[in-house]
mmCIF file of the C-alpha atoms, coordinates in Angstrom:
data_MODEL
# 
_entry.id   MODEL 
# 
loop_
_atom_site.group_PDB 
_atom_site.id 
_atom_site.type_symbol 
_atom_site.label_atom_id 
_atom_site.label_alt_id 
_atom_site.label_comp_id 
_atom_site.label_asym_id 
_atom_site.label_entity_id 
_atom_site.label_seq_id 
_atom_site.pdbx_PDB_ins_code 
_atom_site.Cartn_x 
_atom_site.Cartn_y 
_atom_site.Cartn_z 
_atom_site.occupancy 
_atom_site.B_iso_or_equiv 
_atom_site.pdbx_formal_charge 
_atom_site.auth_seq_id 
_atom_site.auth_comp_id 
_atom_site.auth_asym_id 
_atom_site.auth_atom_id 
_atom_site.pdbx_PDB_model_num 
ATOM 1   C CA . MET A 1 1   ? 55.874 -4.222  34.597  1.00 0.00 ? 1   MET A CA 1 
ATOM 2   C CA . LYS A 1 2   ? 57.580 -6.544  32.098  1.00 0.00 ? 2   LYS A CA 1 
ATOM 3   C CA . ARG A 1 3   ? 55.607 -9.490  33.474  1.00 0.00 ? 3   ARG A CA 1 
ATOM 4   C CA . SER A 1 4   ? 52.260 -7.783  32.962  1.00 0.00 ? 4   SER A CA 1 
ATOM 5   C CA . ILE A 1 5   ? 53.163 -6.882  29.359  1.00 0.00 ? 5   ILE A CA 1 
ATOM 6   C CA . ALA A 1 6   ? 54.274 -10.466 28.726  1.00 0.00 ? 6   ALA A CA 1 
ATOM 7   C CA . LEU A 1 7   ? 50.880 -11.685 29.971  1.00 0.00 ? 7   LEU A CA 1 
ATOM 8   C CA . LEU A 1 8   ? 48.937 -9.130  27.918  1.00 0.00 ? 8   LEU A CA 1 
ATOM 9   C CA . ILE A 1 9   ? 50.514 -10.081 24.592  1.00 0.00 ? 9   ILE A CA 1 
ATOM 10  C CA . PRO A 1 10  ? 49.213 -13.690 24.535  1.00 0.00 ? 10  PRO A CA 1 
ATOM 11  C CA . ALA A 1 11  ? 45.830 -12.471 25.803  1.00 0.00 ? 11  ALA A CA 1 
ATOM 12  C CA . GLY A 1 12  ? 45.707 -9.886  23.002  1.00 0.00 ? 12  GLY A CA 1 
ATOM 13  C CA . LEU A 1 13  ? 46.521 -12.551 20.422  1.00 0.00 ? 13  LEU A CA 1 
ATOM 14  C CA . LEU A 1 14  ? 43.679 -14.725 21.700  1.00 0.00 ? 14  LEU A CA 1 
ATOM 15  C CA . VAL A 1 15  ? 41.227 -11.817 21.457  1.00 0.00 ? 15  VAL A CA 1 
ATOM 16  C CA . ALA A 1 16  ? 42.439 -10.987 17.930  1.00 0.00 ? 16  ALA A CA 1 
ATOM 17  C CA . ALA A 1 17  ? 42.063 -14.623 16.888  1.00 0.00 ? 17  ALA A CA 1 
ATOM 18  C CA . GLY A 1 18  ? 38.467 -14.569 18.084  1.00 0.00 ? 18  GLY A CA 1 
ATOM 19  C CA . VAL A 1 19  ? 37.696 -11.413 16.088  1.00 0.00 ? 19  VAL A CA 1 
ATOM 20  C CA . LEU A 1 20  ? 39.171 -12.625 12.794  1.00 0.00 ? 20  LEU A CA 1 
ATOM 21  C CA . PRO A 1 21  ? 36.748 -14.421 10.495  1.00 0.00 ? 21  PRO A CA 1 
ATOM 22  C CA . VAL A 1 22  ? 36.873 -18.195 10.315  1.00 0.00 ? 22  VAL A CA 1 
ATOM 23  C CA . GLN A 1 23  ? 36.414 -18.032 6.531   1.00 0.00 ? 23  GLN A CA 1 
ATOM 24  C CA . ALA A 1 24  ? 39.707 -16.467 5.440   1.00 0.00 ? 24  ALA A CA 1 
ATOM 25  C CA . SER A 1 25  ? 40.537 -15.766 1.819   1.00 0.00 ? 25  SER A CA 1 
ATOM 26  C CA . ASP A 1 26  ? 43.599 -17.081 0.019   1.00 0.00 ? 26  ASP A CA 1 
ATOM 27  C CA . SER A 1 27  ? 46.273 -14.455 0.642   1.00 0.00 ? 27  SER A CA 1 
ATOM 28  C CA . ARG A 1 28  ? 47.878 -15.164 -2.737  1.00 0.00 ? 28  ARG A CA 1 
ATOM 29  C CA . TYR A 1 29  ? 45.002 -13.354 -4.465  1.00 0.00 ? 29  TYR A CA 1 
ATOM 30  C CA . PRO A 1 30  ? 44.349 -10.004 -2.734  1.00 0.00 ? 30  PRO A CA 1 
ATOM 31  C CA . VAL A 1 31  ? 41.338 -8.124  -4.076  1.00 0.00 ? 31  VAL A CA 1 
ATOM 32  C CA . SER A 1 32  ? 43.159 -4.810  -3.678  1.00 0.00 ? 32  SER A CA 1 
ATOM 33  C CA . TYR A 1 33  ? 45.764 -6.021  -6.179  1.00 0.00 ? 33  TYR A CA 1 
ATOM 34  C CA . ILE A 1 34  ? 43.325 -6.789  -9.023  1.00 0.00 ? 34  ILE A CA 1 
ATOM 35  C CA . ARG A 1 35  ? 43.802 -5.062  -12.353 1.00 0.00 ? 35  ARG A CA 1 
ATOM 36  C CA . LYS A 1 36  ? 40.816 -6.583  -14.231 1.00 0.00 ? 36  LYS A CA 1 
ATOM 37  C CA . VAL A 1 37  ? 38.036 -9.166  -13.871 1.00 0.00 ? 37  VAL A CA 1 
ATOM 38  C CA . GLU A 1 38  ? 36.651 -10.662 -17.080 1.00 0.00 ? 38  GLU A CA 1 
ATOM 39  C CA . ILE A 1 39  ? 33.634 -12.956 -17.078 1.00 0.00 ? 39  ILE A CA 1 
ATOM 40  C CA . THR A 1 40  ? 34.459 -15.529 -19.776 1.00 0.00 ? 40  THR A CA 1 
ATOM 41  C CA . GLU A 1 41  ? 31.299 -17.634 -19.388 1.00 0.00 ? 41  GLU A CA 1 
ATOM 42  C CA . PRO A 1 42  ? 28.474 -16.158 -17.297 1.00 0.00 ? 42  PRO A CA 1 
ATOM 43  C CA . SER A 1 43  ? 26.522 -19.421 -17.123 1.00 0.00 ? 43  SER A CA 1 
ATOM 44  C CA . GLY A 1 44  ? 27.546 -22.915 -18.059 1.00 0.00 ? 44  GLY A CA 1 
ATOM 45  C CA . ARG A 1 45  ? 26.498 -26.497 -17.512 1.00 0.00 ? 45  ARG A CA 1 
ATOM 46  C CA . THR A 1 46  ? 28.608 -29.390 -16.329 1.00 0.00 ? 46  THR A CA 1 
ATOM 47  C CA . ALA A 1 47  ? 27.843 -33.097 -16.483 1.00 0.00 ? 47  ALA A CA 1 
ATOM 48  C CA . TRP A 1 48  ? 26.413 -32.771 -12.963 1.00 0.00 ? 48  TRP A CA 1 
ATOM 49  C CA . GLU A 1 49  ? 23.534 -30.422 -13.909 1.00 0.00 ? 49  GLU A CA 1 
ATOM 50  C CA . ASN A 1 50  ? 20.341 -31.288 -12.039 1.00 0.00 ? 50  ASN A CA 1 
ATOM 51  C CA . LYS A 1 51  ? 17.397 -29.198 -13.258 1.00 0.00 ? 51  LYS A CA 1 
ATOM 52  C CA . ASP A 1 52  ? 15.292 -30.556 -10.383 1.00 0.00 ? 52  ASP A CA 1 
ATOM 53  C CA . PHE A 1 53  ? 17.579 -28.586 -8.095  1.00 0.00 ? 53  PHE A CA 1 
ATOM 54  C CA . LEU A 1 54  ? 18.569 -25.597 -10.248 1.00 0.00 ? 54  LEU A CA 1 
ATOM 55  C CA . ASP A 1 55  ? 18.370 -24.713 -13.941 1.00 0.00 ? 55  ASP A CA 1 
ATOM 56  C CA . CYS A 1 56  ? 21.716 -23.311 -15.083 1.00 0.00 ? 56  CYS A CA 1 
ATOM 57  C CA . ASP A 1 57  ? 19.908 -20.752 -17.260 1.00 0.00 ? 57  ASP A CA 1 
ATOM 58  C CA . ASP A 1 58  ? 18.821 -19.080 -14.008 1.00 0.00 ? 58  ASP A CA 1 
ATOM 59  C CA . VAL A 1 59  ? 22.397 -18.683 -12.752 1.00 0.00 ? 59  VAL A CA 1 
ATOM 60  C CA . VAL A 1 60  ? 24.634 -15.912 -14.049 1.00 0.00 ? 60  VAL A CA 1 
ATOM 61  C CA . LEU A 1 61  ? 28.115 -15.211 -12.686 1.00 0.00 ? 61  LEU A CA 1 
ATOM 62  C CA . THR A 1 62  ? 28.799 -11.522 -12.121 1.00 0.00 ? 62  THR A CA 1 
ATOM 63  C CA . GLN A 1 63  ? 31.914 -9.505  -11.398 1.00 0.00 ? 63  GLN A CA 1 
ATOM 64  C CA . GLU A 1 64  ? 30.614 -8.947  -7.853  1.00 0.00 ? 64  GLU A CA 1 
ATOM 65  C CA . ASP A 1 65  ? 30.391 -12.736 -7.381  1.00 0.00 ? 65  ASP A CA 1 
ATOM 66  C CA . VAL A 1 66  ? 34.054 -13.117 -8.391  1.00 0.00 ? 66  VAL A CA 1 
ATOM 67  C CA . LEU A 1 67  ? 35.253 -10.362 -6.057  1.00 0.00 ? 67  LEU A CA 1 
ATOM 68  C CA . PHE A 1 68  ? 33.154 -11.758 -3.201  1.00 0.00 ? 68  PHE A CA 1 
ATOM 69  C CA . ALA A 1 69  ? 34.614 -15.232 -3.810  1.00 0.00 ? 69  ALA A CA 1 
ATOM 70  C CA . LEU A 1 70  ? 38.179 -13.911 -3.771  1.00 0.00 ? 70  LEU A CA 1 
ATOM 71  C CA . ARG A 1 71  ? 37.500 -12.270 -0.400  1.00 0.00 ? 71  ARG A CA 1 
ATOM 72  C CA . HIS A 1 72  ? 35.973 -15.360 1.223   1.00 0.00 ? 72  HIS A CA 1 
ATOM 73  C CA . MET A 1 73  ? 37.208 -18.579 -0.424  1.00 0.00 ? 73  MET A CA 1 
ATOM 74  C CA . ARG A 1 74  ? 39.298 -21.084 1.496   1.00 0.00 ? 74  ARG A CA 1 
ATOM 75  C CA . ARG A 1 75  ? 41.379 -23.849 0.006   1.00 0.00 ? 75  ARG A CA 1 
ATOM 76  C CA . VAL A 1 76  ? 40.232 -27.463 0.335   1.00 0.00 ? 76  VAL A CA 1 
ATOM 77  C CA . SER A 1 77  ? 41.656 -30.795 -0.791  1.00 0.00 ? 77  SER A CA 1 
ATOM 78  C CA . ARG A 1 78  ? 40.805 -32.412 -4.111  1.00 0.00 ? 78  ARG A CA 1 
ATOM 79  C CA . SER A 1 79  ? 38.831 -35.142 -2.321  1.00 0.00 ? 79  SER A CA 1 
ATOM 80  C CA . ALA A 1 80  ? 36.792 -32.549 -0.395  1.00 0.00 ? 80  ALA A CA 1 
ATOM 81  C CA . TYR A 1 81  ? 35.849 -30.982 -3.741  1.00 0.00 ? 81  TYR A CA 1 
ATOM 82  C CA . ASP A 1 82  ? 34.826 -34.266 -5.427  1.00 0.00 ? 82  ASP A CA 1 
ATOM 83  C CA . PRO A 1 83  ? 31.269 -33.851 -6.857  1.00 0.00 ? 83  PRO A CA 1 
ATOM 84  C CA . GLU A 1 84  ? 30.418 -37.452 -6.000  1.00 0.00 ? 84  GLU A CA 1 
ATOM 85  C CA . LYS A 1 85  ? 31.085 -36.758 -2.317  1.00 0.00 ? 85  LYS A CA 1 
ATOM 86  C CA . THR A 1 86  ? 29.644 -33.232 -2.062  1.00 0.00 ? 86  THR A CA 1 
ATOM 87  C CA . ASP A 1 87  ? 26.648 -31.338 -3.366  1.00 0.00 ? 87  ASP A CA 1 
ATOM 88  C CA . SER A 1 88  ? 27.083 -29.976 -6.865  1.00 0.00 ? 88  SER A CA 1 
ATOM 89  C CA . THR A 1 89  ? 24.621 -27.789 -8.753  1.00 0.00 ? 89  THR A CA 1 
ATOM 90  C CA . GLY A 1 90  ? 26.067 -28.710 -12.141 1.00 0.00 ? 90  GLY A CA 1 
ATOM 91  C CA . CYS A 1 91  ? 26.169 -25.013 -13.002 1.00 0.00 ? 91  CYS A CA 1 
ATOM 92  C CA . GLU A 1 92  ? 29.390 -23.057 -13.276 1.00 0.00 ? 92  GLU A CA 1 
ATOM 93  C CA . GLY A 1 93  ? 30.386 -19.606 -14.438 1.00 0.00 ? 93  GLY A CA 1 
ATOM 94  C CA . SER A 1 94  ? 33.937 -18.813 -15.509 1.00 0.00 ? 94  SER A CA 1 
ATOM 95  C CA . ALA A 1 95  ? 36.093 -15.753 -15.060 1.00 0.00 ? 95  ALA A CA 1 
ATOM 96  C CA . THR A 1 96  ? 39.667 -14.621 -15.529 1.00 0.00 ? 96  THR A CA 1 
ATOM 97  C CA . VAL A 1 97  ? 41.208 -12.301 -12.966 1.00 0.00 ? 97  VAL A CA 1 
ATOM 98  C CA . THR A 1 98  ? 44.328 -10.310 -13.868 1.00 0.00 ? 98  THR A CA 1 
ATOM 99  C CA . PHE A 1 99  ? 46.430 -8.926  -11.039 1.00 0.00 ? 99  PHE A CA 1 
ATOM 100 C CA . LYS A 1 100 ? 48.725 -5.896  -11.111 1.00 0.00 ? 100 LYS A CA 1 
ATOM 101 C CA . ASN A 1 101 ? 51.791 -8.163  -11.379 1.00 0.00 ? 101 ASN A CA 1 
ATOM 102 C CA . TRP A 1 102 ? 50.186 -9.677  -14.545 1.00 0.00 ? 102 TRP A CA 1 
ATOM 103 C CA . LYS A 1 103 ? 49.496 -12.968 -12.809 1.00 0.00 ? 103 LYS A CA 1 
ATOM 104 C CA . ASN A 1 104 ? 46.208 -14.419 -14.113 1.00 0.00 ? 104 ASN A CA 1 
ATOM 105 C CA . LEU A 1 105 ? 43.754 -16.620 -12.294 1.00 0.00 ? 105 LEU A CA 1 
ATOM 106 C CA . ALA A 1 106 ? 41.202 -18.643 -14.265 1.00 0.00 ? 106 ALA A CA 1 
ATOM 107 C CA . MET A 1 107 ? 38.241 -19.469 -12.019 1.00 0.00 ? 107 MET A CA 1 
ATOM 108 C CA . GLY A 1 108 ? 35.208 -21.706 -12.311 1.00 0.00 ? 108 GLY A CA 1 
ATOM 109 C CA . ILE A 1 109 ? 32.615 -20.744 -9.705  1.00 0.00 ? 109 ILE A CA 1 
ATOM 110 C CA . GLU A 1 110 ? 29.469 -22.706 -8.848  1.00 0.00 ? 110 GLU A CA 1 
ATOM 111 C CA . PRO A 1 111 ? 26.548 -21.007 -7.087  1.00 0.00 ? 111 PRO A CA 1 
ATOM 112 C CA . ASN A 1 112 ? 26.976 -23.358 -4.121  1.00 0.00 ? 112 ASN A CA 1 
ATOM 113 C CA . GLY A 1 113 ? 30.428 -21.915 -3.373  1.00 0.00 ? 113 GLY A CA 1 
ATOM 114 C CA . ARG A 1 114 ? 32.612 -24.572 -5.001  1.00 0.00 ? 114 ARG A CA 1 
ATOM 115 C CA . ILE A 1 115 ? 35.508 -22.950 -6.874  1.00 0.00 ? 115 ILE A CA 1 
ATOM 116 C CA . LEU A 1 116 ? 38.241 -24.256 -9.187  1.00 0.00 ? 116 LEU A CA 1 
ATOM 117 C CA . ALA A 1 117 ? 41.222 -21.994 -9.822  1.00 0.00 ? 117 ALA A CA 1 
ATOM 118 C CA . LEU A 1 118 ? 44.239 -22.266 -12.098 1.00 0.00 ? 118 LEU A CA 1 
ATOM 119 C CA . GLU A 1 119 ? 47.064 -19.746 -12.048 1.00 0.00 ? 119 GLU A CA 1 
ATOM 120 C CA . TYR A 1 120 ? 48.755 -18.481 -15.231 1.00 0.00 ? 120 TYR A CA 1 
ATOM 121 C CA . ASP A 1 121 ? 51.656 -16.137 -15.834 1.00 0.00 ? 121 ASP A CA 1 
ATOM 122 C CA . ALA A 1 122 ? 51.562 -13.066 -18.109 1.00 0.00 ? 122 ALA A CA 1 
ATOM 123 C CA . LYS A 1 123 ? 52.168 -15.288 -21.174 1.00 0.00 ? 123 LYS A CA 1 
ATOM 124 C CA . MET A 1 124 ? 49.194 -17.506 -20.203 1.00 0.00 ? 124 MET A CA 1 
ATOM 125 C CA . LYS A 1 125 ? 51.402 -20.464 -19.299 1.00 0.00 ? 125 LYS A CA 1 
ATOM 126 C CA . VAL A 1 126 ? 50.416 -22.489 -16.246 1.00 0.00 ? 126 VAL A CA 1 
ATOM 127 C CA . ALA A 1 127 ? 52.311 -21.095 -13.282 1.00 0.00 ? 127 ALA A CA 1 
ATOM 128 C CA . GLY A 1 128 ? 52.900 -22.630 -9.895  1.00 0.00 ? 128 GLY A CA 1 
ATOM 129 C CA . SER A 1 129 ? 50.710 -25.409 -8.640  1.00 0.00 ? 129 SER A CA 1 
ATOM 130 C CA . PRO A 1 130 ? 48.081 -27.323 -10.604 1.00 0.00 ? 130 PRO A CA 1 
ATOM 131 C CA . THR A 1 131 ? 44.370 -26.641 -10.190 1.00 0.00 ? 131 THR A CA 1 
ATOM 132 C CA . SER A 1 132 ? 43.418 -25.447 -6.721  1.00 0.00 ? 132 SER A CA 1 
ATOM 133 C CA . PHE A 1 133 ? 40.105 -26.312 -5.106  1.00 0.00 ? 133 PHE A CA 1 
ATOM 134 C CA . TYR A 1 134 ? 38.162 -23.913 -2.891  1.00 0.00 ? 134 TYR A CA 1 
ATOM 135 C CA . GLU A 1 135 ? 34.974 -23.740 -0.867  1.00 0.00 ? 135 GLU A CA 1 
ATOM 136 C CA . CYS A 1 136 ? 33.181 -20.513 -0.049  1.00 0.00 ? 136 CYS A CA 1 
ATOM 137 C CA . SER A 1 137 ? 30.285 -20.866 2.396   1.00 0.00 ? 137 SER A CA 1 
ATOM 138 C CA . PRO A 1 138 ? 29.470 -17.122 2.374   1.00 0.00 ? 138 PRO A CA 1 
ATOM 139 C CA . CYS A 1 139 ? 29.342 -17.286 -1.445  1.00 0.00 ? 139 CYS A CA 1 
ATOM 140 C CA . ARG A 1 140 ? 26.823 -20.140 -1.313  1.00 0.00 ? 140 ARG A CA 1 
ATOM 141 C CA . ASP A 1 141 ? 24.635 -18.339 1.217   1.00 0.00 ? 141 ASP A CA 1 
ATOM 142 C CA . ARG A 1 142 ? 24.739 -15.111 -0.800  1.00 0.00 ? 142 ARG A CA 1 
ATOM 143 C CA . LYS A 1 143 ? 24.047 -16.667 -4.204  1.00 0.00 ? 143 LYS A CA 1 
ATOM 144 C CA . MET A 1 144 ? 21.363 -19.084 -3.026  1.00 0.00 ? 144 MET A CA 1 
ATOM 145 C CA . THR A 1 145 ? 19.529 -16.193 -1.375  1.00 0.00 ? 145 THR A CA 1 
ATOM 146 C CA . LEU A 1 146 ? 19.616 -14.351 -4.698  1.00 0.00 ? 146 LEU A CA 1 
ATOM 147 C CA . LEU A 1 147 ? 18.357 -17.507 -6.452  1.00 0.00 ? 147 LEU A CA 1 
ATOM 148 C CA . LYS A 1 148 ? 15.282 -18.138 -4.306  1.00 0.00 ? 148 LYS A CA 1 
ATOM 149 C CA . ASP A 1 149 ? 12.926 -17.725 -7.267  1.00 0.00 ? 149 ASP A CA 1 
ATOM 150 C CA . ALA A 1 150 ? 15.023 -20.055 -9.434  1.00 0.00 ? 150 ALA A CA 1 
ATOM 151 C CA . LEU A 1 151 ? 14.977 -22.667 -6.675  1.00 0.00 ? 151 LEU A CA 1 
ATOM 152 C CA . TYR A 1 152 ? 11.205 -22.248 -6.377  1.00 0.00 ? 152 TYR A CA 1 
ATOM 153 C CA . ARG A 1 153 ? 10.798 -22.846 -10.139 1.00 0.00 ? 153 ARG A CA 1 
ATOM 154 C CA . ALA A 1 154 ? 12.977 -25.985 -9.867  1.00 0.00 ? 154 ALA A CA 1 
ATOM 155 C CA . ASP A 1 155 ? 10.805 -27.267 -6.995  1.00 0.00 ? 155 ASP A CA 1 
ATOM 156 C CA . LYS A 1 156 ? 7.704  -26.567 -9.063  1.00 0.00 ? 156 LYS A CA 1 
ATOM 157 C CA . ARG A 1 157 ? 9.123  -28.563 -12.034 1.00 0.00 ? 157 ARG A CA 1 
ATOM 158 C CA . ARG A 1 158 ? 10.052 -31.461 -9.756  1.00 0.00 ? 158 ARG A CA 1 
ATOM 159 C CA . PHE A 1 159 ? 6.618  -31.638 -8.103  1.00 0.00 ? 159 PHE A CA 1 
ATOM 160 C CA . LYS A 1 160 ? 4.859  -31.277 -11.469 1.00 0.00 ? 160 LYS A CA 1 
ATOM 161 C CA . ARG A 1 161 ? 6.855  -34.249 -12.774 1.00 0.00 ? 161 ARG A CA 1 
ATOM 162 C CA . LEU A 1 162 ? 6.003  -36.320 -9.670  1.00 0.00 ? 162 LEU A CA 1 
ATOM 163 C CA . VAL A 1 163 ? 2.290  -35.553 -10.154 1.00 0.00 ? 163 VAL A CA 1 
ATOM 164 C CA . ALA A 1 164 ? 2.504  -36.528 -13.841 1.00 0.00 ? 164 ALA A CA 1 
ATOM 165 C CA . GLU A 1 165 ? 4.188  -39.815 -12.881 1.00 0.00 ? 165 GLU A CA 1 
ATOM 166 C CA . GLY A 1 166 ? 1.440  -40.497 -10.326 1.00 0.00 ? 166 GLY A CA 1 
ATOM 167 C CA . GLN A 1 167 ? 3.851  -40.525 -7.373  1.00 0.00 ? 167 GLN A CA 1 
ATOM 168 C CA . LEU A 1 168 ? 2.177  -37.520 -5.739  1.00 0.00 ? 168 LEU A CA 1 
ATOM 169 C CA . SER A 1 169 ? -1.307 -36.006 -5.704  1.00 0.00 ? 169 SER A CA 1 
ATOM 170 C CA . ALA A 1 170 ? -1.777 -32.444 -6.942  1.00 0.00 ? 170 ALA A CA 1 
ATOM 171 C CA . GLY A 1 171 ? -2.866 -31.310 -3.452  1.00 0.00 ? 171 GLY A CA 1 
ATOM 172 C CA . GLU A 1 172 ? 0.183  -32.884 -1.784  1.00 0.00 ? 172 GLU A CA 1 
ATOM 173 C CA . ALA A 1 173 ? 2.477  -31.344 -4.409  1.00 0.00 ? 173 ALA A CA 1 
ATOM 174 C CA . GLU A 1 174 ? 0.994  -27.894 -3.750  1.00 0.00 ? 174 GLU A CA 1 
ATOM 175 C CA . LEU A 1 175 ? 1.428  -28.351 0.005   1.00 0.00 ? 175 LEU A CA 1 
ATOM 176 C CA . ARG A 1 176 ? 5.063  -29.455 -0.375  1.00 0.00 ? 176 ARG A CA 1 
ATOM 177 C CA . LEU A 1 177 ? 5.776  -26.572 -2.745  1.00 0.00 ? 177 LEU A CA 1 
ATOM 178 C CA . LYS A 1 178 ? 4.375  -24.094 -0.216  1.00 0.00 ? 178 LYS A CA 1 
ATOM 179 C CA . ARG A 1 179 ? 6.426  -25.710 2.575   1.00 0.00 ? 179 ARG A CA 1 
ATOM 180 C CA . ALA A 1 180 ? 9.621  -25.512 0.484   1.00 0.00 ? 180 ALA A CA 1 
ATOM 181 C CA . ARG A 1 181 ? 9.051  -21.835 -0.317  1.00 0.00 ? 181 ARG A CA 1 
ATOM 182 C CA . ASP A 1 182 ? 8.253  -21.008 3.322   1.00 0.00 ? 182 ASP A CA 1 
ATOM 183 C CA . SER A 1 183 ? 11.412 -22.761 4.527   1.00 0.00 ? 183 SER A CA 1 
ATOM 184 C CA . ARG A 1 184 ? 13.533 -20.637 2.148   1.00 0.00 ? 184 ARG A CA 1 
ATOM 185 C CA . ASP A 1 185 ? 11.811 -17.412 3.172   1.00 0.00 ? 185 ASP A CA 1 
ATOM 186 C CA . ARG A 1 186 ? 12.512 -17.963 6.866   1.00 0.00 ? 186 ARG A CA 1 
ATOM 187 C CA . PRO A 1 187 ? 15.561 -16.075 8.159   1.00 0.00 ? 187 PRO A CA 1 
# 
């Protein structure tokens, strides 16, 4: 009897590991422990803004975005976050999250799921580690789906510019624009 139980425990752990999501949130910031979320800057531009990809005026950070990010973000290294090595939209919204223990988390969230976070104590002094870097693939998928029209407008601007520069014919630009929209609409 003891042998069969000893064999079932490791098997149960393997099954549980398979059920748990690969994208785990940072356990230091439980959503159930949040006192308040304040959006400090709903839409902002960084030096990396690329209007051919996305106009920052089309991106607005919401409270739901912050809560979703806290549930799904995973920590990455500083080098993995580097905008020169990864895709960056150049758009970023900012929020401050206050927890029930009065710990504060200042967050910068890009629509592509890149997140910067800095922890403060109740007196707004930097607490713990320096800036933390996060990635959130579910956040990117969610936000980019919501931004389909904004991405379509960016494609339209880009193709219009290429036609004006003589690098593309109007017919080819229209065809490419239709192809880009169709590729986004596919599940």
